[in-house]
mmCIF file of C-alpha atoms in Angstrom:
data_model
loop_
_atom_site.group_PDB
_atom_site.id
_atom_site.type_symbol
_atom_site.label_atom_id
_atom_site.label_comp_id
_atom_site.label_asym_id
_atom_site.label_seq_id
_atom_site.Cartn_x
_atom_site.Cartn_y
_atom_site.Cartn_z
ATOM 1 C CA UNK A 150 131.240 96.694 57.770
ATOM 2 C CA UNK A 151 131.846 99.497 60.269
ATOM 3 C CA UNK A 152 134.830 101.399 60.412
ATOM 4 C CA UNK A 153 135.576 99.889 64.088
ATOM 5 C CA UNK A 154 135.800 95.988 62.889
ATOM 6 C CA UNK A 155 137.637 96.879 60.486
ATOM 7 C CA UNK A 156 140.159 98.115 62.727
ATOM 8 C CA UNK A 157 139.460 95.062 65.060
ATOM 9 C CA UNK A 158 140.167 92.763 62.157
ATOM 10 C CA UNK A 159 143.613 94.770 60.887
ATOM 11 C CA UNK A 160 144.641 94.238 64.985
ATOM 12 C CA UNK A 161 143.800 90.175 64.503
ATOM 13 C CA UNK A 162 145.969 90.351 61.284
ATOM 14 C CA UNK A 163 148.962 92.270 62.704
ATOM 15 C CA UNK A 164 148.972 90.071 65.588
ATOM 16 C CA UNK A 165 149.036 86.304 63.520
ATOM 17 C CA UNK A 166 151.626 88.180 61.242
ATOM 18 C CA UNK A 167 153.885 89.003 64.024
ATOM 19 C CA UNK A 168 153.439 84.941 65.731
ATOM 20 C CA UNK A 169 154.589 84.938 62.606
ATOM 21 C CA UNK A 170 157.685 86.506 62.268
ATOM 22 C CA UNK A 171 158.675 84.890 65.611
ATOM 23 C CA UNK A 172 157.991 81.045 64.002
ATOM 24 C CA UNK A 173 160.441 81.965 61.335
ATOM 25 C CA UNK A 174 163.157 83.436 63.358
ATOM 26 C CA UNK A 175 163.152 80.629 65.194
ATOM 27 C CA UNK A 176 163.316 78.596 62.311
ATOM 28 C CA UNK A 177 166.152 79.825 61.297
ATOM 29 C CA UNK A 178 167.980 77.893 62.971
ATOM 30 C CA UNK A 179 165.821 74.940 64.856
ATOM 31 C CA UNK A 180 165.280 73.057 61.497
ATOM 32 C CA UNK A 181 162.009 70.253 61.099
ATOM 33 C CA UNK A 182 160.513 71.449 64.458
ATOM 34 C CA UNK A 183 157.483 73.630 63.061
ATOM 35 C CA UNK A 184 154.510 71.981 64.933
ATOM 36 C CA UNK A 185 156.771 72.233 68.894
ATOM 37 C CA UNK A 186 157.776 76.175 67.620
ATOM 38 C CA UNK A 187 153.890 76.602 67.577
ATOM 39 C CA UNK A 188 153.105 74.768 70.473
ATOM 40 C CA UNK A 189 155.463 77.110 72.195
ATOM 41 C CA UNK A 190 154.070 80.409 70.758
ATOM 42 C CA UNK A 191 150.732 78.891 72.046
ATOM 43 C CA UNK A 192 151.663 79.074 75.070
ATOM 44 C CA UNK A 193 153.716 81.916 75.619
ATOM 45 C CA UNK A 194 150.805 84.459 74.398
ATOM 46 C CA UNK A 195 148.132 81.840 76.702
ATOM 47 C CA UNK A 196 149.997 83.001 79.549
ATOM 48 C CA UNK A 197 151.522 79.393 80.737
ATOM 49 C CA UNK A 198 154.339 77.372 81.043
ATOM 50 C CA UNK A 199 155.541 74.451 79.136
ATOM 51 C CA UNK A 200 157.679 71.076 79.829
ATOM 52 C CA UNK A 201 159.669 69.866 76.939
ATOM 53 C CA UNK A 202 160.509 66.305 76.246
ATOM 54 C CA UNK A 203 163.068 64.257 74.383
ATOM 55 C CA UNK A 204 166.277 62.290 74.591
ATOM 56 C CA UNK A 205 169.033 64.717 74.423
ATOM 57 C CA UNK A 206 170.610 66.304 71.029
ATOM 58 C CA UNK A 207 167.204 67.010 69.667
ATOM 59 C CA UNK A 208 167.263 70.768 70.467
ATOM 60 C CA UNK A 209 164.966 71.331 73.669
ATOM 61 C CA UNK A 210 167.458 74.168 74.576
ATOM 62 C CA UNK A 211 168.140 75.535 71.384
ATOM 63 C CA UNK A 212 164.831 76.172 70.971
ATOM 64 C CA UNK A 213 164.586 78.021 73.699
ATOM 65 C CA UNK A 214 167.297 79.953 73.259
ATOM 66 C CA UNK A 215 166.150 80.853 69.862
ATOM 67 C CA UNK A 216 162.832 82.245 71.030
ATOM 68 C CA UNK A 217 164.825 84.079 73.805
ATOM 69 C CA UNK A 218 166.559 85.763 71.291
ATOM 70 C CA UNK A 219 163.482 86.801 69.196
ATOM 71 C CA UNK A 220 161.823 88.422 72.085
ATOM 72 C CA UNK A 221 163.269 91.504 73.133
ATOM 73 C CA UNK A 222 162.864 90.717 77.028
ATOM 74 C CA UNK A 223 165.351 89.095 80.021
ATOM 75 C CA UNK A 224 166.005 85.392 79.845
ATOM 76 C CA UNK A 225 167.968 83.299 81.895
ATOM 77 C CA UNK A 226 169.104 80.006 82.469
ATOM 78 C CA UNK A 227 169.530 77.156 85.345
ATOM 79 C CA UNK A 228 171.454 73.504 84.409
ATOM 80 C CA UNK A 229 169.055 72.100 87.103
ATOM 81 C CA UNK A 230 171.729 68.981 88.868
ATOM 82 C CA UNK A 231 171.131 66.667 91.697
ATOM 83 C CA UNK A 232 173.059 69.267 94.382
ATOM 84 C CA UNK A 233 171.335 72.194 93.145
ATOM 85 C CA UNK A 234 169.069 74.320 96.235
ATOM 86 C CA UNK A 235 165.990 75.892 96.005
ATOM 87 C CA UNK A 236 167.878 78.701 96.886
ATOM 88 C CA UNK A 237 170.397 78.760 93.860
ATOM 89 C CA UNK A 238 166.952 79.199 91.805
ATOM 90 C CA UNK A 239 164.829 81.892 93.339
ATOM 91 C CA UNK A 240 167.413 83.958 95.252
ATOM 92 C CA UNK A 241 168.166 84.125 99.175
ATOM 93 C CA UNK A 242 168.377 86.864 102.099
ATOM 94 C CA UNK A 243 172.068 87.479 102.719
ATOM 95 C CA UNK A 244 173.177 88.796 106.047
ATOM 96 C CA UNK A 245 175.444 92.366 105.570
ATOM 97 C CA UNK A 246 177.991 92.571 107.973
ATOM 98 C CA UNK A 247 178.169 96.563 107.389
ATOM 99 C CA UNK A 248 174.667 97.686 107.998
ATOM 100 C CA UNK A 249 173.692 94.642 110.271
ATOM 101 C CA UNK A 250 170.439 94.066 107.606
ATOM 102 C CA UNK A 251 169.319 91.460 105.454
ATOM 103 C CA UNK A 252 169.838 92.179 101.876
ATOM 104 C CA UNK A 253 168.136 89.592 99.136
ATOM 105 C CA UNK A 254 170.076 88.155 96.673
ATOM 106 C CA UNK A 255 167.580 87.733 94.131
ATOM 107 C CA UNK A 256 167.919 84.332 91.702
ATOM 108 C CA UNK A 257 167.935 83.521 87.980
ATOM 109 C CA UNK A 258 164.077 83.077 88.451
ATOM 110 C CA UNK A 259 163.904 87.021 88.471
ATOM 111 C CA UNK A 260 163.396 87.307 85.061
ATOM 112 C CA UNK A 261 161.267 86.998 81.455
ATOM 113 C CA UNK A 262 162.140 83.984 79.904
ATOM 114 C CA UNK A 263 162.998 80.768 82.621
ATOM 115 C CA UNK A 264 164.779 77.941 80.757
ATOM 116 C CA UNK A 265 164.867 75.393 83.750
ATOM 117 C CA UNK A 266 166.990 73.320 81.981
ATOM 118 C CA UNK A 267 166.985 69.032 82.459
ATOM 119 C CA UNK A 268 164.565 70.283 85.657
ATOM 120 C CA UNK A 269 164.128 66.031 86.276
ATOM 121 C CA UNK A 270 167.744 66.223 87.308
ATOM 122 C CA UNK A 271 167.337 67.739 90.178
ATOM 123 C CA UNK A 272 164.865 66.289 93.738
ATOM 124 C CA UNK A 273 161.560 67.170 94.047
ATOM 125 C CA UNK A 274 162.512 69.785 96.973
ATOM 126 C CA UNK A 275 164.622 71.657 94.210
ATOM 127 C CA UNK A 276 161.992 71.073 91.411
ATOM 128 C CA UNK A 277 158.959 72.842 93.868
ATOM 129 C CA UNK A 278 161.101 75.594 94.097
ATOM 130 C CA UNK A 279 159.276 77.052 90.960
ATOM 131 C CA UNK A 280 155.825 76.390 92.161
ATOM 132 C CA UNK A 281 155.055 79.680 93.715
ATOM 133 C CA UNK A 282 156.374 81.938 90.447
ATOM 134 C CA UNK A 283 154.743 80.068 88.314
ATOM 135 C CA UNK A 284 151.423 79.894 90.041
ATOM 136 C CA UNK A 285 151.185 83.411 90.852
ATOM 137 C CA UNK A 286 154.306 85.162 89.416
ATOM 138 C CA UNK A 287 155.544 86.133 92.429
ATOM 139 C CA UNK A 288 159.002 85.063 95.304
ATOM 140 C CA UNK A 289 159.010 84.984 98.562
ATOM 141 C CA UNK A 290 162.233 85.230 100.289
ATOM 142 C CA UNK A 291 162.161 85.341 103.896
ATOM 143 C CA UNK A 292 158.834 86.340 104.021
ATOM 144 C CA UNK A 293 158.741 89.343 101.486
ATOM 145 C CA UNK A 294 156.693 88.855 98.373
ATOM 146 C CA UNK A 295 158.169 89.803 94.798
ATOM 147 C CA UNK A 296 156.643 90.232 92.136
ATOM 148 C CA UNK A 297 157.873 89.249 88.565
ATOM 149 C CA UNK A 298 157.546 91.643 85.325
ATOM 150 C CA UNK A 299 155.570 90.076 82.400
ATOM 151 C CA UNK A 300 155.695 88.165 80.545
ATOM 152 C CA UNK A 301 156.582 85.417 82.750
ATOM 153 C CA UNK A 302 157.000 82.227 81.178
ATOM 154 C CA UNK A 303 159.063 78.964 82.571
ATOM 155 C CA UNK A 304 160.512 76.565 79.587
ATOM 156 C CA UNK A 305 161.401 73.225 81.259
ATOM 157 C CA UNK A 306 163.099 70.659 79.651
ATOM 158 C CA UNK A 307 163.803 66.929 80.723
ATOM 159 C CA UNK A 308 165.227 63.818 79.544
ATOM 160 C CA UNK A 309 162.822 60.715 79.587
ATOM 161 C CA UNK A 310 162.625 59.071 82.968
ATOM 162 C CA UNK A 311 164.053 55.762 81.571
ATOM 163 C CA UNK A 312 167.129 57.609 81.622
ATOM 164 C CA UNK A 313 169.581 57.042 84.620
ATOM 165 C CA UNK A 314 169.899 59.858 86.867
ATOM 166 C CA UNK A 315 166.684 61.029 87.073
ATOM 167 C CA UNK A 316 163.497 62.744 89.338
ATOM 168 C CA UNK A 317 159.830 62.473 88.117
ATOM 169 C CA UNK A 318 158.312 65.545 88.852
ATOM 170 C CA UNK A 319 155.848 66.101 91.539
ATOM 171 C CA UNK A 320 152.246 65.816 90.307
ATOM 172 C CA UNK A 321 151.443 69.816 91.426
ATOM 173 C CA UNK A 322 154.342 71.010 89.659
ATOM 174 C CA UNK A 323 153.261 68.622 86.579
ATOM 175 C CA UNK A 324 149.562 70.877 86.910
ATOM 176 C CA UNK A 325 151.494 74.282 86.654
ATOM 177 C CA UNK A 326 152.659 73.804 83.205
ATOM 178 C CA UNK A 327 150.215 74.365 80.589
ATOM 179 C CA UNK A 328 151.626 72.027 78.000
ATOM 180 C CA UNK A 329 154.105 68.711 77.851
ATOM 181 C CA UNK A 330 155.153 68.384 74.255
ATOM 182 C CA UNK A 331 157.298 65.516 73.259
ATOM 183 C CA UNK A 332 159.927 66.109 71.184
ATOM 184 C CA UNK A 333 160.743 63.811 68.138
ATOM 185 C CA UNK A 334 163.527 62.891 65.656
ATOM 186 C CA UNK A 335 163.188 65.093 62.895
ATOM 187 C CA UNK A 336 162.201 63.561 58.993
ATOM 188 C CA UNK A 337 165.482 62.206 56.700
ATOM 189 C CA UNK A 338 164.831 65.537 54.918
ATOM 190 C CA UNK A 339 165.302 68.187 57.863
ATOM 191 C CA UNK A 340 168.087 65.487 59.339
ATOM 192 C CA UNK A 341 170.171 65.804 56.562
ATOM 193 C CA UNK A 342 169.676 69.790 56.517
ATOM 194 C CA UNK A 343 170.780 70.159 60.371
ATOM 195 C CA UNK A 344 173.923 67.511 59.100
ATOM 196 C CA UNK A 345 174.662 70.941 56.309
ATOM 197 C CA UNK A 346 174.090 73.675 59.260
ATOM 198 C CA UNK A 347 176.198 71.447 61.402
ATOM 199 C CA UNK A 348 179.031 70.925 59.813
ATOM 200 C CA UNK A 349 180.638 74.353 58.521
ATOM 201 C CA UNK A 350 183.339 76.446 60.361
ATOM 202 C CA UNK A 351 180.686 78.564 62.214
ATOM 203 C CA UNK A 352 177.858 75.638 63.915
ATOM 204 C CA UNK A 353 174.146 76.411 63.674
ATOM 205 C CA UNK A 354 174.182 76.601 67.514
ATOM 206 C CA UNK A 355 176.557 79.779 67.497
ATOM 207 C CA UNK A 356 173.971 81.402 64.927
ATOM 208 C CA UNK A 357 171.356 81.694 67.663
ATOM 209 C CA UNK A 358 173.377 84.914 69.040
ATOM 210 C CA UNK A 359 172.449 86.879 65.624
ATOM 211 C CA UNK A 360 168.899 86.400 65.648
ATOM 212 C CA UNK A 361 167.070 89.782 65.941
ATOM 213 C CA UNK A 362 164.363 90.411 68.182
ATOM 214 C CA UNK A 363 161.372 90.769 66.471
ATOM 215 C CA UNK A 364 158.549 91.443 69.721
ATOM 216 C CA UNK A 365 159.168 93.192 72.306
ATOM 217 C CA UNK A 366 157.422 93.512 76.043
ATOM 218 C CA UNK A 367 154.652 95.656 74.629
ATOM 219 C CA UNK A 368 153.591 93.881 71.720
ATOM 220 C CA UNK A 369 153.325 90.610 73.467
ATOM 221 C CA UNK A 370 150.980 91.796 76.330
ATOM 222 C CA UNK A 371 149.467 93.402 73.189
ATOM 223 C CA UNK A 372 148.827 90.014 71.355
ATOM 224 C CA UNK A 373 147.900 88.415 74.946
ATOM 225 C CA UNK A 374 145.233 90.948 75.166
ATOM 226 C CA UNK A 375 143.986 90.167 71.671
ATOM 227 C CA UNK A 376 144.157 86.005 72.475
ATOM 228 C CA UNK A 377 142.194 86.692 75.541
ATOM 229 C CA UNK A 378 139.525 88.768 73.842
ATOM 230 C CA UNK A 379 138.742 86.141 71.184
ATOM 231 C CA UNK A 380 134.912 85.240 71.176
ATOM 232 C CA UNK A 381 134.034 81.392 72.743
ATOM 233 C CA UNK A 382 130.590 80.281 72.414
ATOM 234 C CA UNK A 383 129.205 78.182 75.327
ATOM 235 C CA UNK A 384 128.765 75.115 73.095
ATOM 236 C CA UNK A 385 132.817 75.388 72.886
ATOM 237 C CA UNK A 386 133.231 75.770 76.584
ATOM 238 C CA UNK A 387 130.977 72.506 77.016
ATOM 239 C CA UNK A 388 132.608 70.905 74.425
ATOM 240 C CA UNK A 389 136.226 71.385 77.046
ATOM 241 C CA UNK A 390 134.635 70.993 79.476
ATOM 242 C CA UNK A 391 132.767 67.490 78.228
ATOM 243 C CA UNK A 392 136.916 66.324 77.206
ATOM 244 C CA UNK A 393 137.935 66.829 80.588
ATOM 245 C CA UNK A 394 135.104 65.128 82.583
ATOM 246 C CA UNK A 395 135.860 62.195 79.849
ATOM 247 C CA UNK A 396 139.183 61.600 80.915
ATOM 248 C CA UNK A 397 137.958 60.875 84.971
ATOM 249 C CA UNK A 398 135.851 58.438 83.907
ATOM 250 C CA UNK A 399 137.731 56.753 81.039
ATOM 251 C CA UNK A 400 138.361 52.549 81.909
ATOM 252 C CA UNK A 401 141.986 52.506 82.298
ATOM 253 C CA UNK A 402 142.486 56.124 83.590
ATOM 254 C CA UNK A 403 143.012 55.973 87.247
ATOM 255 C CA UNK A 404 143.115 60.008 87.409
ATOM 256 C CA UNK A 405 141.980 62.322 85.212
ATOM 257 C CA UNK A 406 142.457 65.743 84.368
ATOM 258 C CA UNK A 407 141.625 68.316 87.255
ATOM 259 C CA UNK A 408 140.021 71.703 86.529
ATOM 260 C CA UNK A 409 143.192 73.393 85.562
ATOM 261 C CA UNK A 410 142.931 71.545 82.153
ATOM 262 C CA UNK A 411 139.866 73.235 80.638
ATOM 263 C CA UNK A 412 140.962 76.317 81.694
ATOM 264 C CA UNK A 413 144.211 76.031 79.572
ATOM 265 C CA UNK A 414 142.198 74.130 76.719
ATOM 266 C CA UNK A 415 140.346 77.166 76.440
ATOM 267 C CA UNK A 416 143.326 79.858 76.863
ATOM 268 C CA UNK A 417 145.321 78.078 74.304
ATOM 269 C CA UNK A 418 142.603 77.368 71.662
ATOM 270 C CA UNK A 419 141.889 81.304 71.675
ATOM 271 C CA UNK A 420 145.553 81.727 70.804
ATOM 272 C CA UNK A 421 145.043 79.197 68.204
ATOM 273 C CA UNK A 422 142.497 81.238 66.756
ATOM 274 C CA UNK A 423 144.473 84.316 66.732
ATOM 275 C CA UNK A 424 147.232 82.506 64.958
ATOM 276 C CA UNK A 425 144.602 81.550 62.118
ATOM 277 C CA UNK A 426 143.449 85.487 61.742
ATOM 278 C CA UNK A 427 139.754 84.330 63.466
ATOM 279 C CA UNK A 428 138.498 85.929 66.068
ATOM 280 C CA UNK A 429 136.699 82.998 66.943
ATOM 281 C CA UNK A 430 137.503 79.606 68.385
ATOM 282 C CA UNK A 431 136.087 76.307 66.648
ATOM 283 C CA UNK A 432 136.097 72.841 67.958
ATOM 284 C CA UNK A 433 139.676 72.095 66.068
ATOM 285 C CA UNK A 434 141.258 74.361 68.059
ATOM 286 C CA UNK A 435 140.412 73.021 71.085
ATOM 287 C CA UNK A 436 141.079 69.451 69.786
ATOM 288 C CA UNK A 437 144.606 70.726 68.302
ATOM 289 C CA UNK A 438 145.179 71.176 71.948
ATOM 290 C CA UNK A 439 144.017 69.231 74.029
ATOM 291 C CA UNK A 440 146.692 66.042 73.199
ATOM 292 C CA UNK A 441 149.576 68.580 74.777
ATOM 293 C CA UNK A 442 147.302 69.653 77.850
ATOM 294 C CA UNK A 443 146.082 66.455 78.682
ATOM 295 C CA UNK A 444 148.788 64.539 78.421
ATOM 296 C CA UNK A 445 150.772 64.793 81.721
ATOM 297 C CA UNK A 446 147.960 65.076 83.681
ATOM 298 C CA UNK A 447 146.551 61.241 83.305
ATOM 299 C CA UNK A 448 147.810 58.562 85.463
ATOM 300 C CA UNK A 449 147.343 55.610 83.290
ATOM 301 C CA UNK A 450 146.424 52.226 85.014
ATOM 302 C CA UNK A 451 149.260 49.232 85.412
ATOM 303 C CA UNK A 452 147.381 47.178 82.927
ATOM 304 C CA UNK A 453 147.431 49.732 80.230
ATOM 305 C CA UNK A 454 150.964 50.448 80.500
ATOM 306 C CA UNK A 455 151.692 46.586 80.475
ATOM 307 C CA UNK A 456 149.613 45.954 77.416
ATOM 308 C CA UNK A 457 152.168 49.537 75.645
ATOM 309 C CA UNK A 458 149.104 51.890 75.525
ATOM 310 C CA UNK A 459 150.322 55.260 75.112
ATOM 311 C CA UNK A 460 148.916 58.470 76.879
ATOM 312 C CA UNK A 461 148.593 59.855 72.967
ATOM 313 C CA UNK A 462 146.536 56.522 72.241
ATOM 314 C CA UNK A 463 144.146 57.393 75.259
ATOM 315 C CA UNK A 464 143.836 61.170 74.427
ATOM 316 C CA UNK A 465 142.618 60.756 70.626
ATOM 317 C CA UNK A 466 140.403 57.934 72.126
ATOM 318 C CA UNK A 467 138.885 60.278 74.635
ATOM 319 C CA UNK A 468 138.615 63.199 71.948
ATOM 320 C CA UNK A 469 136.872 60.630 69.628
ATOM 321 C CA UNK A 470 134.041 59.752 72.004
ATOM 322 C CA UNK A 471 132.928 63.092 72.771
ATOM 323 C CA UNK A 472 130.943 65.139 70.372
ATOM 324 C CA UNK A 473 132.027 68.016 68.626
ATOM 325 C CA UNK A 474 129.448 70.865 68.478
ATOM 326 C CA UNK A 475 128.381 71.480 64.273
ATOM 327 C CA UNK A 476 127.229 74.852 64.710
#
């Protein structure tokens, strides 16, 4: 083996090592939460955006908190309420009495790290305010485009929409995010463990603060750069691509998933890859996926949701039917 793969190779093993490092920082202190911590790396180095899910106390913002702490970049957070403005999130022009000029005022969305805290909260005219940064990482305020340093990467959370007080999101904003992972109740084992963190003088909450920072800027563009290099044969990209077209037709599905969920299949299976030291992506990494990516972007017909069918239930039925390429 030439001297140049092996150099490739050490890069691949770095990189996994330092996803890493970054899972058990986290862990630290987010206890029985190992497969959401992943699903969150995934898409931080993919380049997207996620929406977290679960009734409240089950650590949707302590989780992001913790991996704003391991990263050495800006973070920032918005309680997203039902009076909140577009404006309070991405800034505003504010008039200067002095100089007679228009000086913007720029918002929390100026930053790395976005939590956009219990976003379903807030109406759909405050919830689009993120649309633009997200799409295309960049603000307009009163007609002037800014652009946002990388990484860029918005962590939603909201509450289930059973729950009083709150705003399903529009379907375009839905599209932005890469991945909607649902957040469980953790096993009697890491239950009673949270119960010991808990429960002493200083909480496991207040911990967060002394994580270190373990990537910085630099190293994450580097790993990006390494996810997006990873080799995908065309039988892969078929294979997504086969998934996708699946769910449009599917009895019971009255939409499917539009073109923006291949694209992320593919972006976060390469991470996947990475993670697993391969420099290649097989047809379990784009299954691992594809559950998280597919599932808020299926409208599910009346009858199905009468007769308790899950989105989850619909997904692995999809990802059954289609072949997986052996070779």
């Amino acid at each position: 083996m030439s001297t140049e793969l092996d150099t490739n190779r050490m890069s691949l093993v770095e990189a996994a090592d330092a996803v890493k490092q970054v899972k058990h920082n986290i862990s630290r202190v987010l206890v029985g939460q190992d497969a959401i911590v992943e699903d969150v790396l995934t898409v931080l180095f993919a380049g997207g955006h996620v929406l977290l899910e679960g009734v409240p106390g089950l650590g949707k913002t302590l989780l992001v908190r913790a991996l704003a702490k391991s990263l050495n970049v800006d973070f920032s957070r918005v309680q997203f309420t039902p009076d909140l403005m577009p404006s309070d999130v991405v800034g505003h022009s504010l008039y200067d009495m002095k100089s007679g000029e228009f000086n913007i005022k720029k918002g929390p969305a100026f930053t790395n790290i976005l939590l956009a805290d219990e976003i379903n909260r807030a109406p759909a005219k405050t919830q689009s305010a993120l649309l633009e940064v997200m799409q295309e990482q960049q603000i307009t305020i009163d007609g002037e485009s800014l652009s946002i340093d990388s990484p860029f990467m918005v962590l939603a959370t909201q509450n289930p929409l059973d729950q009083e007080g709150t705003y399903p999101l529009p379907e375009a904003e839905l599209d932005r995010f890469m991945m909607k992972v649902e957040l469980g109740f953790p096993s009697h084992e890491s239950e009673v463990e949270l119960l010991k963190l808990n429960t002493q003088i200083v909480s496991n909450e207040t911990k967060v603060e002394q994580l270190p920072a373990v990537l910085d800027a630099k190293r994450i563009a580097d790993i990006k750069q390494l996810c997006a290099d990873i080799l995908v044969d065309e039988q892969i990209l078929n294979y997504a691509v086969d998934i996708v077209r699946s769910s449009r037709t599917w009895q019971g599905v009255l939409h499917g998933a539009g073109l923006r969920a291949s694209i992320n299949i593919i972006k976060a299976a390469k991470v996947m890859a990475l993670m697993n030291g391969r420099d290649f992506v097989t047809p379990d990494d784009v299954k691992s996926v594809s559950v998280n990516i597919l599932r808020h972007r299926l409208i599910l017909s009346a009858d199905l949701e009468l007769e308790g069918v899950s989105f989850d239930e619909v997904i692995s039925a999809i990802l059954g039917s289609v072949e997986a390429p052996r070779s």
